[in-house]
GROMACS .gro file of C-alpha atoms in nm:
model
  228
    1MET     CA    1  13.883   9.043   8.448
    2ALA     CA    2  14.053   9.196   8.733
    3ARG     CA    3  13.887   9.514   8.698
    4VAL     CA    4  13.578   9.366   8.685
    5ALA     CA    5  13.599   9.184   8.967
    6THR     CA    6  13.700   9.515   9.169
    7ILE     CA    7  13.340   9.637   9.033
    8ARG     CA    8  13.183   9.351   9.177
    9GLY     CA    9  13.336   9.304   9.528
   10GLU     CA   10  13.204   9.707   9.514
   11LEU     CA   11  12.865   9.655   9.359
   12ALA     CA   12  12.804   9.355   9.653
   13TRP     CA   13  12.935   9.561   9.934
   14ALA     CA   14  12.721   9.832   9.880
   15ARG     CA   15  12.400   9.586   9.768
   16LEU     CA   16  12.456   9.433  10.112
   17VAL     CA   17  12.411   9.769  10.255
   18GLU     CA   18  12.088   9.775  10.121
   19ARG     CA   19  11.979   9.502  10.190
   20GLN     CA   20  12.088   9.436  10.531
   21LEU     CA   21  11.921   9.795  10.616
   22TYR     CA   22  11.622   9.689  10.439
   23LEU     CA   23  11.559   9.445  10.724
   24VAL     CA   24  11.578   9.741  10.954
   25PRO     CA   25  11.190   9.842  11.022
   26PRO     CA   26  11.087   9.483  11.023
   27VAL     CA   27  11.312   9.372  11.318
   28ILE     CA   28  11.262   9.725  11.503
   29GLY     CA   29  10.869   9.607  11.453
   30VAL     CA   30  10.937   9.247  11.632
   31GLY     CA   31  11.038   9.489  11.890
   32ILE     CA   32  10.778   9.715  11.925
   33VAL     CA   33  10.534   9.455  11.880
   34GLY     CA   34  10.695   9.247  12.168
   35VAL     CA   35  10.627   9.575  12.390
   36LEU     CA   36  10.275   9.691  12.294
   37GLN     CA   37  10.121   9.377  12.291
   38GLU     CA   38   9.976   9.189  12.622
   39ALA     CA   39  10.061   8.821  12.625
   40ASP     CA   40   9.894   8.543  12.507
   41PRO     CA   41   9.787   8.329  12.874
   42GLY     CA   42   9.900   8.025  12.662
   43VAL     CA   43  10.263   8.109  12.536
   44PRO     CA   44  10.425   8.184  12.832
   45LEU     CA   45  10.678   8.501  12.817
   46LEU     CA   46  10.543   8.585  12.422
   47GLU     CA   47  10.635   8.965  12.513
   48SER     CA   48  10.990   8.906  12.649
   49GLY     CA   49  11.059   8.701  12.356
   50LEU     CA   50  10.983   8.928  12.076
   51VAL     CA   51  11.162   9.188  12.286
   52LEU     CA   52  11.446   9.001  12.250
   53VAL     CA   53  11.476   8.904  11.929
   54GLY     CA   54  11.354   9.243  11.827
   55THR     CA   55  11.702   9.399  12.056
   56PHE     CA   56  11.950   9.082  11.896
   57GLY     CA   57  11.834   9.107  11.562
   58TYR     CA   58  11.962   9.505  11.505
   59SER     CA   59  12.280   9.438  11.743
   60LEU     CA   60  12.284   9.168  11.459
   61LEU     CA   61  12.245   9.452  11.166
   62SER     CA   62  12.391   9.725  11.353
   63ALA     CA   63  12.742   9.515  11.353
   64GLY     CA   64  12.680   9.408  10.974
   65ILE     CA   65  12.625   9.758  10.857
   66ALA     CA   66  12.900   9.916  11.043
   67LEU     CA   67  13.164   9.592  10.887
   68SER     CA   68  13.027   9.660  10.514
   69LEU     CA   69  12.993  10.017  10.527
   70PHE     CA   70  13.415   9.952  10.666
   71ALA     CA   71  13.440   9.756  10.392
   72ASP     CA   72  13.328   9.967  10.100
   73ALA     CA   73  13.405  10.281  10.234
   74ARG     CA   74  13.769  10.112  10.205
   75ARG     CA   75  13.738  10.035   9.849
   76VAL     CA   76  13.644  10.355   9.732
   77ARG     CA   77  13.900  10.519   9.900
   78ARG     CA   78  14.142  10.279   9.669
   79GLN     CA   79  13.953  10.390   9.346
   80GLY     CA   80  14.204  10.695   9.305
   81ALA     CA   81  13.999  10.940   9.095
   82ALA     CA   82  13.670  10.737   9.096
   83SER     CA   83  13.582  10.892   9.481
   84GLU     CA   84  13.778  11.226   9.402
   85HIS     CA   85  13.533  11.413   9.526
   86TRP     CA   86  13.454  11.180   9.805
   87ARG     CA   87  13.697  11.002  10.004
   88PRO     CA   88  13.429  10.834  10.304
   89SER     CA   89  13.599  10.725  10.667
   90PRO     CA   90  13.573  10.346  10.734
   91TRP     CA   91  13.637  10.388  11.069
   92GLY     CA   92  13.403  10.687  11.057
   93ASN     CA   93  13.107  10.579  10.881
   94ALA     CA   94  13.124  10.220  11.098
   95LEU     CA   95  13.152  10.346  11.444
   96PHE     CA   96  12.909  10.607  11.340
   97ALA     CA   97  12.666  10.275  11.205
   98LEU     CA   98  12.771  10.128  11.523
   99LEU     CA   99  12.613  10.401  11.736
  100TRP     CA  100  12.271  10.437  11.466
  101ALA     CA  101  12.280  10.188  11.175
  102PRO     CA  102  12.033  10.297  11.006
  103VAL     CA  103  12.111  10.692  10.972
  104ALA     CA  104  12.479  10.559  10.925
  105GLY     CA  105  12.319  10.307  10.629
  106VAL     CA  106  12.128  10.612  10.471
  107PHE     CA  107  12.381  10.850  10.473
  108TYR     CA  108  12.676  10.641  10.291
  109LEU     CA  109  12.382  10.519  10.045
  110TYR     CA  110  12.290  10.911  10.001
  111ARG     CA  111  12.626  11.012   9.926
  112ARG     CA  112  12.719  10.720   9.790
  113HIS     CA  113  12.479  10.765   9.510
  114LYS     CA  114  12.582  11.093   9.389
  115ARG     CA  115  12.891  10.962   9.314
  116PHE     CA  116  12.839  10.630   9.132
  117GLY     CA  117  12.485  10.575   9.131
  118THR     CA  118  12.244  10.331   9.224
  119ARG     CA  119  12.189   9.987   8.970
  120PRO     CA  120  11.880   9.938   8.939
  121ASP     CA  121  11.664   9.642   8.852
  122TRP     CA  122  11.266   9.587   8.823
  123SER     CA  123  11.073   9.794   8.664
  124GLY     CA  124  10.778   9.737   8.849
  125TRP     CA  125  10.888   9.853   9.217
  126TRP     CA  126  10.612  10.130   9.178
  127LEU     CA  127  10.318   9.878   9.207
  128VAL     CA  128  10.475   9.782   9.502
  129VAL     CA  129  10.504  10.124   9.614
  130ALA     CA  130  10.111  10.171   9.471
  131ALA     CA  131  10.015   9.850   9.691
  132SER     CA  132  10.186   9.980  10.003
  133LEU     CA  133   9.989  10.283   9.945
  134ALA     CA  134   9.619  10.153   9.920
  135THR     CA  135   9.709   9.894  10.177
  136THR     CA  136   9.771  10.163  10.438
  137VAL     CA  137   9.483  10.384  10.319
  138ILE     CA  138   9.247  10.069  10.377
  139GLY     CA  139   9.371   9.950  10.678
  140LEU     CA  140   9.375  10.341  10.817
  141ALA     CA  141   8.985  10.377  10.733
  142VAL     CA  142   8.899  10.004  10.878
  143ALA     CA  143   9.108  10.111  11.181
  144ALA     CA  144   8.904  10.449  11.171
  145ILE     CA  145   8.579  10.208  11.153
  146ALA     CA  146   8.640   9.977  11.422
  147VAL     CA  147   8.747  10.311  11.695
  148ALA     CA  148   8.382  10.422  11.564
  149LEU     CA  149   8.249  10.125  11.648
  150SER     CA  150   8.428   9.975  11.879
  151ILE     CA  151   8.541   9.678  11.792
  152PRO     CA  152   8.894   9.619  11.908
  153GLY     CA  153   9.017   9.288  11.715
  154LEU     CA  154   8.897   9.457  11.424
  155PHE     CA  155   9.112   9.739  11.465
  156LEU     CA  156   9.373   9.501  11.559
  157THR     CA  157   9.410   9.368  11.231
  158ALA     CA  158   9.346   9.607  11.052
  159ALA     CA  159   9.631   9.871  11.214
  160GLY     CA  160   9.855   9.526  11.240
  161LEU     CA  161   9.764   9.382  10.840
  162ALA     CA  162   9.846   9.790  10.759
  163GLY     CA  163  10.187   9.813  10.933
  164ALA     CA  164  10.310   9.419  10.802
  165VAL     CA  165  10.315   9.600  10.470
  166ALA     CA  166  10.412   9.900  10.552
  167PHE     CA  167  10.745   9.770  10.758
  168GLY     CA  168  10.783   9.483  10.544
  169THR     CA  169  10.773   9.681  10.185
  170PHE     CA  170  10.726  10.005  10.135
  171PRO     CA  171  11.145  10.093  10.184
  172ILE     CA  172  11.273   9.843   9.975
  173ALA     CA  173  10.997   9.905   9.668
  174ILE     CA  174  11.095  10.330   9.711
  175HIS     CA  175  11.432  10.279   9.759
  176ARG     CA  176  11.468  10.047   9.439
  177ASP     CA  177  11.204  10.263   9.195
  178ALA     CA  178  11.364  10.546   9.293
  179ALA     CA  179  11.720  10.406   9.160
  180TYR     CA  180  11.476  10.275   8.874
  181VAL     CA  181  11.374  10.627   8.851
  182SER     CA  182  11.691  10.791   8.875
  183THR     CA  183  11.863  10.569   8.592
  184TYR     CA  184  11.620  10.591   8.327
  185GLY     CA  185  11.405  10.935   8.443
  186ASP     CA  186  11.463  11.246   8.217
  187SER     CA  187  11.312  11.584   8.387
  188TRP     CA  188  11.338  11.393   8.838
  189ARG     CA  189  11.641  11.164   8.945
  190PRO     CA  190  11.552  11.088   9.278
  191ASN     CA  191  11.786  10.985   9.510
  192PRO     CA  192  11.704  10.646   9.663
  193GLY     CA  193  11.911  10.705   9.938
  194LEU     CA  194  11.689  10.983  10.037
  195HIS     CA  195  11.346  10.815   9.953
  196LEU     CA  196  11.486  10.487  10.221
  197GLY     CA  197  11.601  10.792  10.477
  198LEU     CA  198  11.234  10.947  10.413
  199ALA     CA  199  11.054  10.592  10.434
  200PHE     CA  200  11.204  10.511  10.725
  201LEU     CA  201  11.100  10.835  10.849
  202SER     CA  202  10.745  10.805  10.776
  203LEU     CA  203  10.693  10.456  10.947
  204SER     CA  204  10.728  10.608  11.259
  205VAL     CA  205  10.439  10.861  11.205
  206ALA     CA  206  10.112  10.661  11.048
  207PRO     CA  207  10.020  10.938  10.810
  208LEU     CA  208  10.292  11.065  10.669
  209GLN     CA  209  10.404  10.724  10.470
  210PRO     CA  210  10.071  10.729  10.271
  211LEU     CA  211  10.188  11.109  10.175
  212LEU     CA  212  10.522  10.984  10.070
  213ALA     CA  213  10.351  10.719   9.916
  214GLY     CA  214  10.184  10.939   9.703
  215TYR     CA  215  10.390  11.254   9.633
  216TYR     CA  216  10.629  10.985   9.539
  217LEU     CA  217  10.385  10.804   9.269
  218LEU     CA  218  10.260  11.123   9.194
  219ARG     CA  219  10.600  11.276   9.067
  220ARG     CA  220  10.689  10.892   8.933
  221GLN     CA  221  10.354  10.982   8.680
  222ARG     CA  222  10.458  11.312   8.602
  223SER     CA  223  10.800  11.298   8.497
  224GLY     CA  224  10.724  11.039   8.233
  225VAL     CA  225  10.998  10.763   8.349
  226SER     CA  226  11.002  10.482   8.080
  227ARG     CA  227  10.946  10.124   8.156
  228ARG     CA  228  11.211   9.866   7.996
   0.00000   0.00000   0.00000
């Protein structure tokens, strides 16, 4: 029973790192909206409020990720033989997270998966990846039409919808599905941490997100992973 409780504790901290990383893109997105959007005259200090929410949220997430990495790394080091090839530094990972939380968290999950794997859950996360791909492609097409026809409102709506779906769902979906494929796949075992990092990177340059999503779905289809 003690061993089971220990394993659950380890998974709890690792899962908490994942969940906190999932929140990073939406929080950053709120801050970006606050910087770029012109304040509505009917809503005073809207921009400042959004920037404040984004900044405070990111700082809070950074502290949470640092604490979670510290706790999980300490548990891994205490496992003895289970971590003989990887002994993460609790303080080193925590300090790294305080400096650059998304990169620190992604790198830690990447290393952790190589040693312990990542627990899968739903087999249908690829559908969310496909939906985010479709939404982004349609959003970019509509935005291009809006620019060509000089319709600012349509452009903002299309870009906002595509951005919201990409920031809110794509990193989660590709990370969770990669965990499933790496567990049940035969010819291809993607590292969920790596794909989470690539998803974060793809959000900074619009064309990269549909390219990554399309490539991932193609590799997944060719891998012949079973649906359980």
